[in-house]
XYZ file of C-alpha atoms in Angstrom:
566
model
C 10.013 -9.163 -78.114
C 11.743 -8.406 -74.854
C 10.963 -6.254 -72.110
C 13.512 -3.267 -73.514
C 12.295 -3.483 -77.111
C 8.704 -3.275 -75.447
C 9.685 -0.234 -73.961
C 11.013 1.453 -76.999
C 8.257 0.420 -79.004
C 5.581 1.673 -75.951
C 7.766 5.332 -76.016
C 8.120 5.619 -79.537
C 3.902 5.322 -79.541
C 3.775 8.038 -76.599
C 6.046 10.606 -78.800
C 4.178 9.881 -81.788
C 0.922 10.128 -80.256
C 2.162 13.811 -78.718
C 3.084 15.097 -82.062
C 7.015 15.467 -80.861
C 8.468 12.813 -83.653
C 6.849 11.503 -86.931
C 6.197 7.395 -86.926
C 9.069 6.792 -89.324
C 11.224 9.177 -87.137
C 10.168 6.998 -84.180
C 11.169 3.818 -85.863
C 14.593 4.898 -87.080
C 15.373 6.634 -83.547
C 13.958 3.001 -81.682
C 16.348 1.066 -84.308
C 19.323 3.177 -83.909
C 19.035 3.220 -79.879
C 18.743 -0.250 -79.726
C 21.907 -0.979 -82.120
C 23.628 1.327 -79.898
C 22.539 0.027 -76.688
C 20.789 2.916 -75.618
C 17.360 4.018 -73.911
C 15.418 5.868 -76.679
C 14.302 8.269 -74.355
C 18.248 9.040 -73.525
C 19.299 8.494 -77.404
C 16.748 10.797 -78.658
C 17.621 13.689 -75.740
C 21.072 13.346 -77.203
C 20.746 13.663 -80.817
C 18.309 16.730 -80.111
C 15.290 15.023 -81.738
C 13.524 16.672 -78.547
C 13.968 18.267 -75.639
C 14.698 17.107 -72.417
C 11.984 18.855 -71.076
C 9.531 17.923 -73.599
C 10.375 14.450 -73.192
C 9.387 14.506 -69.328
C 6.117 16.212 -70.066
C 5.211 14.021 -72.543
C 5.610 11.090 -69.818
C 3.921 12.805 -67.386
C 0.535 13.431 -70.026
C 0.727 10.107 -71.209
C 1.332 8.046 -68.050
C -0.828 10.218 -66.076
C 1.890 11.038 -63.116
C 3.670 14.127 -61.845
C 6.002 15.886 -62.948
C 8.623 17.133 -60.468
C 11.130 19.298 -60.586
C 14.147 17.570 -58.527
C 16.750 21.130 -58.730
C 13.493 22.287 -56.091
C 12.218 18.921 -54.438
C 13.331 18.124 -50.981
C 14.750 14.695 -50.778
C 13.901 12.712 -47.548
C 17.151 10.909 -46.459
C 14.993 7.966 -45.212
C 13.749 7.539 -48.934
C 17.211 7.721 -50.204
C 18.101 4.868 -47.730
C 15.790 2.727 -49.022
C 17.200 2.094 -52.433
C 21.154 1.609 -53.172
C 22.905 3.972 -55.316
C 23.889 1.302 -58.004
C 20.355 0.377 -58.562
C 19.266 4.230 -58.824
C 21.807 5.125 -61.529
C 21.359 1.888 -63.425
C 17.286 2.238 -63.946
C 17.807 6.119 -64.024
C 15.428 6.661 -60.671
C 15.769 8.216 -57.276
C 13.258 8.103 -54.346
C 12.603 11.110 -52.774
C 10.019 10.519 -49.643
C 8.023 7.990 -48.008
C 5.731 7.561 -45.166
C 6.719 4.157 -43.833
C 3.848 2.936 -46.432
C 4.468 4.223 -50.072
C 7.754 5.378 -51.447
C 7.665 8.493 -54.600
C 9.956 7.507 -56.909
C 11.185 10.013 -59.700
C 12.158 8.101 -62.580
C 13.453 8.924 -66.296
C 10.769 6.107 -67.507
C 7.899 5.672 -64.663
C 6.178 3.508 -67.421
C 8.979 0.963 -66.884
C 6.556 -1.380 -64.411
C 9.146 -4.298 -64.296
C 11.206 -1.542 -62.627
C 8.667 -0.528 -60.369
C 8.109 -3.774 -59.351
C 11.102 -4.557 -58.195
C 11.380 -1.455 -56.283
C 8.269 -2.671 -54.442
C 9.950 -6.192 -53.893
C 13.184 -3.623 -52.572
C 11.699 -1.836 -50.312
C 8.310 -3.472 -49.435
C 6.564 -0.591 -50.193
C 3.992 0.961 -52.424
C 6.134 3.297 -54.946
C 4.167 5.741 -56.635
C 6.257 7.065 -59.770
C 6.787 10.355 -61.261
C 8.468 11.928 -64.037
C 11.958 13.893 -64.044
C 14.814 15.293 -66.516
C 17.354 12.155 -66.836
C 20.327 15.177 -66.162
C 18.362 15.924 -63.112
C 17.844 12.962 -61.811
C 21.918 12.093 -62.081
C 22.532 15.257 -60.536
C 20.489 14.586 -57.516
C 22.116 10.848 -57.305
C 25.293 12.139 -57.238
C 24.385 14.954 -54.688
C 22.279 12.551 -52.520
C 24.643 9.292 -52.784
C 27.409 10.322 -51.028
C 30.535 7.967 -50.935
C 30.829 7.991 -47.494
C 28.692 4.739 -46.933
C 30.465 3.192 -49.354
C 33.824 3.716 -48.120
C 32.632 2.990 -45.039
C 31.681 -0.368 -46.394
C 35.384 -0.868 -47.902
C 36.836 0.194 -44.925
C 34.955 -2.393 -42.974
C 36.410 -4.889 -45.342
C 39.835 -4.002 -45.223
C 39.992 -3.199 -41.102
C 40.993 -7.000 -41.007
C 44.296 -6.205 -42.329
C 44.989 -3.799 -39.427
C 44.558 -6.506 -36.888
C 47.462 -8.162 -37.941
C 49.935 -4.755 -37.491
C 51.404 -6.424 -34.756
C 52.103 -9.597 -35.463
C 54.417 -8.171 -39.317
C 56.433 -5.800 -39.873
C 55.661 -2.283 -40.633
C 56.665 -3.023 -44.832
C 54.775 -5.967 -45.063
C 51.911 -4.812 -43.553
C 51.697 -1.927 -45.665
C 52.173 -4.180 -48.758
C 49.513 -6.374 -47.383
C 47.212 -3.418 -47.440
C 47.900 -1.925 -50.978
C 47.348 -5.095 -52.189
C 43.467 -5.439 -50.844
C 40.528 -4.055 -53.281
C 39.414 -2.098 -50.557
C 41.888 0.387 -50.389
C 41.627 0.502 -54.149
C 38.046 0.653 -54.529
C 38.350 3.252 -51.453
C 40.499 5.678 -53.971
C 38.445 5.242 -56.607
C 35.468 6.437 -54.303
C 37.258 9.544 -53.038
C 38.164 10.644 -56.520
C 34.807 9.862 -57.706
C 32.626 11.919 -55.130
C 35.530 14.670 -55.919
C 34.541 14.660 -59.962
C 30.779 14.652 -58.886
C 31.031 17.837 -56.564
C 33.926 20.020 -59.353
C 36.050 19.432 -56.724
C 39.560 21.524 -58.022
C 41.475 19.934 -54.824
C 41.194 17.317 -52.674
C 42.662 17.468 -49.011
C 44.172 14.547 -47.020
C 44.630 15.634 -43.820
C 45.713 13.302 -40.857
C 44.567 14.175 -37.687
C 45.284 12.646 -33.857
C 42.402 10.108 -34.370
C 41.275 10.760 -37.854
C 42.181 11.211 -41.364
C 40.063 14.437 -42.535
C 38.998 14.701 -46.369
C 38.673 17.753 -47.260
C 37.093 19.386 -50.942
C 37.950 22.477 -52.538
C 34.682 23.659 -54.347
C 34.522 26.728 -56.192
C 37.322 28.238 -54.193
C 36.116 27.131 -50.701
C 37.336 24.086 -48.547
C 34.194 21.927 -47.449
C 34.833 18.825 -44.598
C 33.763 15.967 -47.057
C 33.914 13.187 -44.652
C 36.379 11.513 -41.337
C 37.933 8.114 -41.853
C 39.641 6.023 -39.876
C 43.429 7.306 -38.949
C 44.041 3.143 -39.362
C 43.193 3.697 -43.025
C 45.448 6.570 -43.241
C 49.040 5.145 -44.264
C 47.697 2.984 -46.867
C 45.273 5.075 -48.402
C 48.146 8.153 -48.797
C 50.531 5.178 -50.079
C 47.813 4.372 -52.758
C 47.612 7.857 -54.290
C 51.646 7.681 -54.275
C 52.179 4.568 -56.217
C 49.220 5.947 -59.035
C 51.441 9.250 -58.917
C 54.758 7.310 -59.090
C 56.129 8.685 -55.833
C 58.107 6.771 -53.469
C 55.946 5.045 -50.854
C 59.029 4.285 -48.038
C 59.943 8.100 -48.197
C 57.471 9.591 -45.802
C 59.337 12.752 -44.417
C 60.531 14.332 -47.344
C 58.193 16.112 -49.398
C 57.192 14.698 -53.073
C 55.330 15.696 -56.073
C 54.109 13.057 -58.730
C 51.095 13.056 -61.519
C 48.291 10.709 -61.688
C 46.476 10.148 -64.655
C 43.123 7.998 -64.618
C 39.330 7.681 -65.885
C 36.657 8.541 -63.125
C 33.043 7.543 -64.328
C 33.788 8.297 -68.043
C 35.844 11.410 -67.618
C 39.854 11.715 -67.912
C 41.076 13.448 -64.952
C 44.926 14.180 -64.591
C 45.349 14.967 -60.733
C 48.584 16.769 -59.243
C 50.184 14.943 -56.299
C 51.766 16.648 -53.378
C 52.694 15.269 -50.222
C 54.535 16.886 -46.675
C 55.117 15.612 -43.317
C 53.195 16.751 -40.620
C 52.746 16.372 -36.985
C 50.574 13.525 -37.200
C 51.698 12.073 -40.480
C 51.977 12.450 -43.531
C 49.718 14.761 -45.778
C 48.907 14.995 -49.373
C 46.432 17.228 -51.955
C 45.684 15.802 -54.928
C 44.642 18.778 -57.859
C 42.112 17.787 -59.619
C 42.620 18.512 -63.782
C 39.161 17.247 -65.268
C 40.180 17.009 -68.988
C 36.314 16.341 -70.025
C 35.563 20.482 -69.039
C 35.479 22.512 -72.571
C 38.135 25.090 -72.609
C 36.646 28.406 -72.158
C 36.404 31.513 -74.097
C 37.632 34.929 -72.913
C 34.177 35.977 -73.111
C 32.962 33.458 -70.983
C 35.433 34.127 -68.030
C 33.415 37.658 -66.729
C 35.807 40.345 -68.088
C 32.819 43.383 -68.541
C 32.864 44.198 -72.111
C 35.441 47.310 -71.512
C 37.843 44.857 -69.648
C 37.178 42.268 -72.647
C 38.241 45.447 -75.286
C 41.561 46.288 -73.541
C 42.858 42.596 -73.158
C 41.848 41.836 -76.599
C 43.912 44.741 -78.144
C 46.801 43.601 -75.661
C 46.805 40.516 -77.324
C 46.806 41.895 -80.265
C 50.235 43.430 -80.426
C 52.957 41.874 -82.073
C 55.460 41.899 -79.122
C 55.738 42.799 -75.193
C 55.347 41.072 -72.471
C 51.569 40.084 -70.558
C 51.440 39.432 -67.250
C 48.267 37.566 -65.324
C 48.441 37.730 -61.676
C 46.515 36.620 -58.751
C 47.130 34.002 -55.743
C 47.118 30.874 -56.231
C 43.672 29.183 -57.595
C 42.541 32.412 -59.009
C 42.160 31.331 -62.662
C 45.481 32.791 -63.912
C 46.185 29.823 -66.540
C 42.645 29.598 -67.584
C 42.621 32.960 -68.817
C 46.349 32.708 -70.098
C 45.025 29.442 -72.006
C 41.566 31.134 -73.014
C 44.225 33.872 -74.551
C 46.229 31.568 -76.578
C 43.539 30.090 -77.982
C 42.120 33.366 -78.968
C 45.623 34.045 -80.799
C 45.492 30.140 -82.312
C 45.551 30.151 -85.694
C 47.685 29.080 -89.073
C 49.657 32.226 -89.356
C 51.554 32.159 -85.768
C 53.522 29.741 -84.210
C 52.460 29.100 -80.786
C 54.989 27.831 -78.037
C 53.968 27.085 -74.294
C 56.133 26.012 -71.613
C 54.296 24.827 -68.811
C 54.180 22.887 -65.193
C 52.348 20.693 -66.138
C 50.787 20.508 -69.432
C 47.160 20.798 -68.101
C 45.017 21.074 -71.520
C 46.702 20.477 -75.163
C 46.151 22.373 -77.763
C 45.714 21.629 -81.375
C 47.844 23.524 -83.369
C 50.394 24.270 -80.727
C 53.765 23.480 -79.390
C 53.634 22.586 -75.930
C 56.724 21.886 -73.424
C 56.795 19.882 -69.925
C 58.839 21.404 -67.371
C 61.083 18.425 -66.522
C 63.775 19.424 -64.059
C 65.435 15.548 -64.199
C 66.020 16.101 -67.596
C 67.473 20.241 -66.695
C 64.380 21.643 -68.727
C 62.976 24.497 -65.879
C 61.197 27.594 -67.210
C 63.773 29.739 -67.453
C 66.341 26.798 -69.521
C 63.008 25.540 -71.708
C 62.753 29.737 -72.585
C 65.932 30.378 -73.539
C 65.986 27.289 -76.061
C 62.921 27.775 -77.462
C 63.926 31.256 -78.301
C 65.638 29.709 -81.123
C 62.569 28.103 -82.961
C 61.153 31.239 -84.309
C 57.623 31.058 -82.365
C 55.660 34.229 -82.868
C 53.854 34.027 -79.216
C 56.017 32.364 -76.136
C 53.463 31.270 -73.073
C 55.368 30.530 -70.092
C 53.421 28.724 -67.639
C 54.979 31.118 -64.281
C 57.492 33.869 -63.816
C 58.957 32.287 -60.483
C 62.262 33.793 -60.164
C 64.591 36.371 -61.462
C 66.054 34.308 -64.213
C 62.801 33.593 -66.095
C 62.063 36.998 -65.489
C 65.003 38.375 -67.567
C 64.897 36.223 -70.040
C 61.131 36.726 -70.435
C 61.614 40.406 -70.744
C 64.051 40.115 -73.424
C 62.372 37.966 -75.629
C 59.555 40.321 -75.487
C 62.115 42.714 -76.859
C 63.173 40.945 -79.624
C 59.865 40.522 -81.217
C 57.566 38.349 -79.104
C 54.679 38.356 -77.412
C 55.391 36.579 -74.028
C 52.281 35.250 -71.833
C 53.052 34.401 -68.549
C 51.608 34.284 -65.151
C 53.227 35.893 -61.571
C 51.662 35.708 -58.214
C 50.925 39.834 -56.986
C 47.847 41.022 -55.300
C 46.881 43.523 -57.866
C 47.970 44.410 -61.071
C 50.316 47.453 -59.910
C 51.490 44.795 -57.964
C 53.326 42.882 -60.353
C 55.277 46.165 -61.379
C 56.984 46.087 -57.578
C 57.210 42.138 -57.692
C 59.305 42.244 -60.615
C 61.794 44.531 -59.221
C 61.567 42.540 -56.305
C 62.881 39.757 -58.537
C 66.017 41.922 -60.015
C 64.106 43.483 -62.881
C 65.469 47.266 -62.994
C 62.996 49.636 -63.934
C 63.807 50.561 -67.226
C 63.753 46.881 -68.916
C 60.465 46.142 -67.186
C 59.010 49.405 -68.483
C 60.390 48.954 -72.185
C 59.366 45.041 -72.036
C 55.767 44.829 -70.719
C 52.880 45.945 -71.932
C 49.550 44.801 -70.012
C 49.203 43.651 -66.585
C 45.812 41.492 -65.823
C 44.955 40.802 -61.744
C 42.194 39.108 -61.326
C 40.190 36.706 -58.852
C 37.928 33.855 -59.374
C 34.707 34.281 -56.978
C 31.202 31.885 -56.056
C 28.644 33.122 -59.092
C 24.626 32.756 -57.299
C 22.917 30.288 -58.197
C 20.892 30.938 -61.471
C 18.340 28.169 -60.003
C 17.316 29.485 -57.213
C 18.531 33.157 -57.534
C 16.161 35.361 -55.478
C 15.860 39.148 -55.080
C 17.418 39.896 -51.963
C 18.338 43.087 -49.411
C 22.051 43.656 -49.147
C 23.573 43.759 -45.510
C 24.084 46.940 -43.731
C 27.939 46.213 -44.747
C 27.414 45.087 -48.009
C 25.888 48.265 -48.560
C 28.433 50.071 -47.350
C 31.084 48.989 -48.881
C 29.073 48.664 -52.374
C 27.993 52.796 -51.878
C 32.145 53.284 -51.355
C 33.177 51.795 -54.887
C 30.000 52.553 -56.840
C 29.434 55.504 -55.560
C 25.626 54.861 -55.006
C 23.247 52.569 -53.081
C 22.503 49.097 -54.210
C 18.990 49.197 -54.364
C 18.458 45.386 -54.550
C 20.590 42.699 -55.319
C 20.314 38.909 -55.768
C 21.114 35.809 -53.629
C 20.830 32.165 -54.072
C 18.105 30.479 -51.772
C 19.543 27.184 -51.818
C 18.521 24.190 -54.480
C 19.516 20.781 -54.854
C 21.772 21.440 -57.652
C 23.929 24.030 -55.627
C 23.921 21.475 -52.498
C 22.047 24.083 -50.875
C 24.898 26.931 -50.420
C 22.974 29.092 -53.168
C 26.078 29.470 -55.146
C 27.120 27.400 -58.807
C 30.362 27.725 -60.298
C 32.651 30.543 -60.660
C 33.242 33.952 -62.550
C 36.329 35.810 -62.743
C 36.558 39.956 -61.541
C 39.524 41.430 -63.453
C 41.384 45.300 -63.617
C 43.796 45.389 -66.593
C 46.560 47.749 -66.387
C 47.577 48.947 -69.847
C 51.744 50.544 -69.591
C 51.228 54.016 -71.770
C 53.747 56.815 -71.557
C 52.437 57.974 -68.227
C 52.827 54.621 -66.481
C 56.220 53.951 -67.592
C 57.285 57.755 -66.860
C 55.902 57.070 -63.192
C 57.928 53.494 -63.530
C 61.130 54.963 -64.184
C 60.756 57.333 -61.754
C 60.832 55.036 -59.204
C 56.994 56.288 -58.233
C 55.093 54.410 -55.287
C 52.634 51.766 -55.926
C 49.716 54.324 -54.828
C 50.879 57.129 -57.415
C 50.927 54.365 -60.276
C 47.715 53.127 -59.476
C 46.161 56.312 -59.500
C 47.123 56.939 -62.964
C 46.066 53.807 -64.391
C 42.504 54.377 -63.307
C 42.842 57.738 -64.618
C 43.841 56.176 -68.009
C 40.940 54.184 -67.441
C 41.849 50.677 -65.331
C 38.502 50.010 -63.537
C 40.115 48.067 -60.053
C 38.862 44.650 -59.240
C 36.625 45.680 -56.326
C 34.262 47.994 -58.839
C 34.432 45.361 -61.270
C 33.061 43.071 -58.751
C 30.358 45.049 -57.372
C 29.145 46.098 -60.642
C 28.772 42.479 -61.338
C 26.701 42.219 -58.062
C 24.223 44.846 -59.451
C 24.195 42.648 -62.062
C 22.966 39.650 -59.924
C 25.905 37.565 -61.114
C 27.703 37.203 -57.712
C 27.038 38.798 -54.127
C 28.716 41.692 -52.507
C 29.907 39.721 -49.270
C 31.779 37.256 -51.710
C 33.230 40.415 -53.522
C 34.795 41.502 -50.023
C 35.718 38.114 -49.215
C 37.542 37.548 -52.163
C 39.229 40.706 -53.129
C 40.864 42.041 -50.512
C 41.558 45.960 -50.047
C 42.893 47.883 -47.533
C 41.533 51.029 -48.790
C-alpha cells in the first residue's frame, strides 16, 4: 500500500471513529477519491458528505493539535519565507510563525508525517502542525504568496536580454524578448495574482524609472507592485500579441480581447492601450467567466427598489434605462434583468460590446465595427427578427438613441445602459443626445442609477461609532442619528482593509403622468426630481445609508461613492 492509500485508509478510520461517515460510506468515498485522484479529505468536502468545518475538528480531536482559524491568525512573513509557494499549495499547508527554532504549520492533513518531514528537512526546523479549512488555507496562500518574488525571479532571468539592446536593433531585440519564457511566465504571474485578489482591472502604467502595476479591487486602485521600466516594452508587447493588437504601432491607441485559463478559471480580459509621456500604457479588464451570474436579489436593491424594477420589467414594451459611471455595475444588473425575463415564451436579443457572459436561451450579437455592425446598425436589423425584449449593451450617441426609442414604441421592451449621474439625469442626457422631449417621454418607462460600493467585511465586522461627519451627513438623509453602525476590523481574508466584495445602492425612477407632464414641459432637473420622490423614488444616498444602519456597508464609503451636491 502506498503512502496516499495509507492516508485515505488512516482518515477514513478517523471519520468513522467520530461518527461523521458510516465504514461502508468511508470505503466507497476512499475508492472513489482515489479513482479520481483526489485527497479524501478534499473529495468528501466536495460531495457534501461533511462539512468543511467538521472535517478540521475531527483532525484536530483525533491528531491531538490545534485548530486555528487562519481568516483571524496573524501570519509572520519570516514563516512564510521559509517555505515556497509551490510546495504550500501542492501539500495544502502554510506556515504561519516561527521562532528561529520551530516553525507552526497549518495544514489540511497535519497527520501527513512524510509531509512534515520534509518540511523539517526544508527549513531545518521543528514544525509543529495544526489543523485548518482547505478553502482557508488557499485563501491565505494566495493572500500571503504574492507574485512579486516570482516575477522578480523571471525578471532576473530575462534582464540578460536587455544587455544586448545595443548591440541589435530595436525589432529584433524586442522579438528576442517575446520569445523568452520569462516574459511569458511574467504575464501569466500578473494575471494570476489579478484572479487571486477579484481584480476587475489591471493597470500598466510606465513611469520615468518604473513600470507601475496597478489593481482595481472592489472599485478602488491598489499599487500592486514596481518593475523594472527595462521590462516595460516587452511585457506591454506580450499582452498585445494575446489580444491580437499590433505590436510596431505604439502611438496610436488600440483595443483587442484576450481570452485565456488562469489557475482553472476562464478569464476573457479587455485590452486597451494609449501613448503616454513615458510610453506606452495599457489596462487589461478583467471578465472572470468562472463568477455565477447574479440574481437581482442578490445585487442590494431594498425590497421596495426590488418591487418597482421587477414590475418595470414586467411590461410588455418601453424603454429601461441603467445608468451610472463607468464600473458601477450597469451590465450586471441589465444581465441579472434578462435573465429574470429568460424564459420559453420570449425571444431574447442582446447586442453587446463585448459579449461578456452568454446566455442559454438567448440571442446574443458582437459589436463588430470591421464588419459595419455598431449598436445603432446591429438595432435596426435586429428589429426585423421579431424579438420580444431588445438589450442593447450602451446608448452612446444620438443614433442608437432614436432608434432605441422607437423600437420601444413599436412593441418592445428595450434594455440598455447610458452613463448619467443620477437617474433624472439620464432624462437631460438624452436630450443632450437629440432626443426631443416628447419621444423620450412616450418611449421610456423606468430609469435605474445606481453605484457599486465596498460591503464590510462579514468576518471581522465589528460594532463601531460613526465619525462626527458620518453622522452628519447620515442625520441629513435619514433624518435621525445613527446610533451605532458597523466596520470591518481587518482579517486575512479582506487583506486587512475590513471590506469584501461589493453591493449595489440604487433609486429607480418610474415615468407616470406627472413625470412626463414635468418632461414635456421642459421642467428643470430639480423640479423632476422632486416629484419622483414624491411618487415614491427613494435617491441613492438614503438607500445607501439605510444600508449602513443595516451594517452592510459604511457611511464614509456611501459619501465617497455617491456623490451629492445637496
Amino acid at each position: 500500500m502506498d503512502a496516499t492509500a495509507t492516508l485515505r485508509k488512516r482518515l477514513g478510520q478517523m471519520l468513522v471513529e467520530a461518527g461523521l461517515l458510516s465504514e461502508a460510506d468511508a470505503q466507497q468515498a476512499a475508492q472513489d477519491a482515489a479513482a479520481a485522484g483526489r485527497r479524501l479529505g478534499e473529495y468528501v468536502v466536495e460531495r457534501g458528505l461533511i462539512t468543511a468545518d467538521a472535517l478540521a475538528m475531527t483532525l484536530s480531536q483525533q491528531l491531538g493539535v490545534r485548530f486555528l482559524d487562519l481568516l483571524r491568525v496573524d501570519i509572520q512573513p519570516e514563516a512564510t519565507s521559509l517555505i515556497p509557494p509551490d510546495f504550500c499549495r501542492e501539500h495544502q499547508l502554510i506556515p504561519i510563525e516561527t521562532d528561529g527554532r520551530t516553525l507552526v504549520v497549518v495544514m489540511a492533513d497535519p497527520g501527513n508525517m512524510q509531509t512534515v518531514e520534509e518540511l523539517r528537512s526544508m527549513t531545518g526546523q521543528e514544525i509543529t502542525p495544526a489543523v485548518g479549512i482547505p478553502e482557508e488555507i488557499r485563501q491565505a496562500i494566495n493572500l500571503r504568496y504574492r507574485v512579486s518574488s516570482e516575477i522578480e525571479r523571471e525578471i532576473g532571468l530575462a534582464m540578460p536580454v536587455q544587455q544586448q539592446r545595443q548591440e541589435q536593433p530595436e525589432k529584433q531585440d524586442l522579438d528576442l524578448q517575446l520569445g523568452q519564457a520569462p516574459i511569458v511566465r511574467t504575464a501569466d504571474l500578473l494575471l494570476a495574482q489579478a484572479v487571486r485578489d477579484r481584480a476587475s482591472d489591471i493597470h500598466l502604467e510606465p513611469e520615468a524609472d518604473s513600470l507601475r502595476v496597478r489593481l482595481r479591487i472592489d472599485g478602488v486602485l491598489h499599487e500592486a507592485m514596481r518593475l523594472p521600466k527595462d521590462i516595460h516594452a516587452a511585457l506591454i508587447s506580450r499582452f498585445k500579441v494575446m489580444a491580437g493588437m499590433n505590436i510596431a504601432e505604439r502611438r496610436r491607441s488600440q483595443d483587442g480581447q484576450i481570452s485565456t485559463e488562469v489557475e482553472g478559471k476562464r478569464i476573457d480580459l479587455r485590452a486597451a492601450t494609449s501613448d503616454s509621456a513615458h510610453g506606452e500604457m495599457m489596462v487589461l479588464r478583467v471578465l472572470d467567466k468562472s463568477v455565477s451570474l447574479m440574481s437581482l436579489r442578490e445585487l442590494g436593491f431594498s425590497p421596495v427598489a426590488l418591487d418597482r424594477h421587477i414590475r418595470l420589467l414586467k411590461s410588455p414594451f418601453g424603454m429601461v434605462l441603467v445608468s451610472g459611471p463607468t464600473g458601477s455595475g450597469k451590465t450586471t444588473t441589465l444581465y441579472a434583468s434578462v435573465n429574470q425575463l429568460n424564459d420559453s415564451e420570449r425571444k431574447i436579443i442582446t447586442i453587446e460590446d463585448p459579449v461578456e457572459y452568454q446566455f442559454e436561451g438567448i440571442n446574443q450579437i458582437q459589436v463588430n465595427e470591421k464588419a459595419e455592425i455598431t449598436f445603432a446598425t446591429g438595432l435596426r436589423s435586429l428589429m426585423r427578427l421579431d424579438p420580444d425584449v431588445i438589450l442593447v449593451g450602451e446608448v452612446r450617441d444620438g443614433e442608437t438613441a432614436r432608434i432605441a426609442c422607437q423600437a420601444a414604441l413599436t412593441g418592445h421592451l428595450v434594455l440598455s445602459s447610458i452613463h448619467a449621474n443620477d437617474a433624472v439625469g439620464v432624462l437631460l442626457r438624452l436630450t443632450d443626445l437629440g432626443i426631443e422631449p416628447f419621444l423620450a417621454a412616450s418611449s421610456l418607462i423606468g430609469v435605474v442609477a445606481q453605484r457599486m460600493v465596498r460591503r464590510v467585511c462579514s468576518y471581522c465586522a465589528a460594532d463601531a461609532q460613526p465619525s462626527a461627519e458620518e453622522q452628519a451627513m447620515y442625520e441629513a438623509d435619514i433624518g435621525e442619528p445613527l446610533e451605532s453602525m458597523k466596520r470591518g476590523a481587518g482579517c486575512n481574508l479582506c487583506a486587512g482593509t475590513g471590506f469584501l466584495g461589493r453591493v449595489g445602492v440604487y433609486e429607480i425612477l418610474s415615468l407616470n403622468d406627472d413625470i412626463r407632464r414635468l418632461l414635456l414641459a421642459n421642467a428643470s432637473g430639480a423640479a423632476i426630481r422632486d416629484q419622483a420622490i414624491a411618487d415614491g423614488m427613494v435617491p441613492m444616498r438614503r438607500d445607501g445609508m439605510q444600508k449602513a444602519k443595516q451594517g452592510l456597508v459604511t457611511p464614509a464609503e456611501i459619501l465617497r461613492s455617491v456623490y451629492s451636491i445637496n
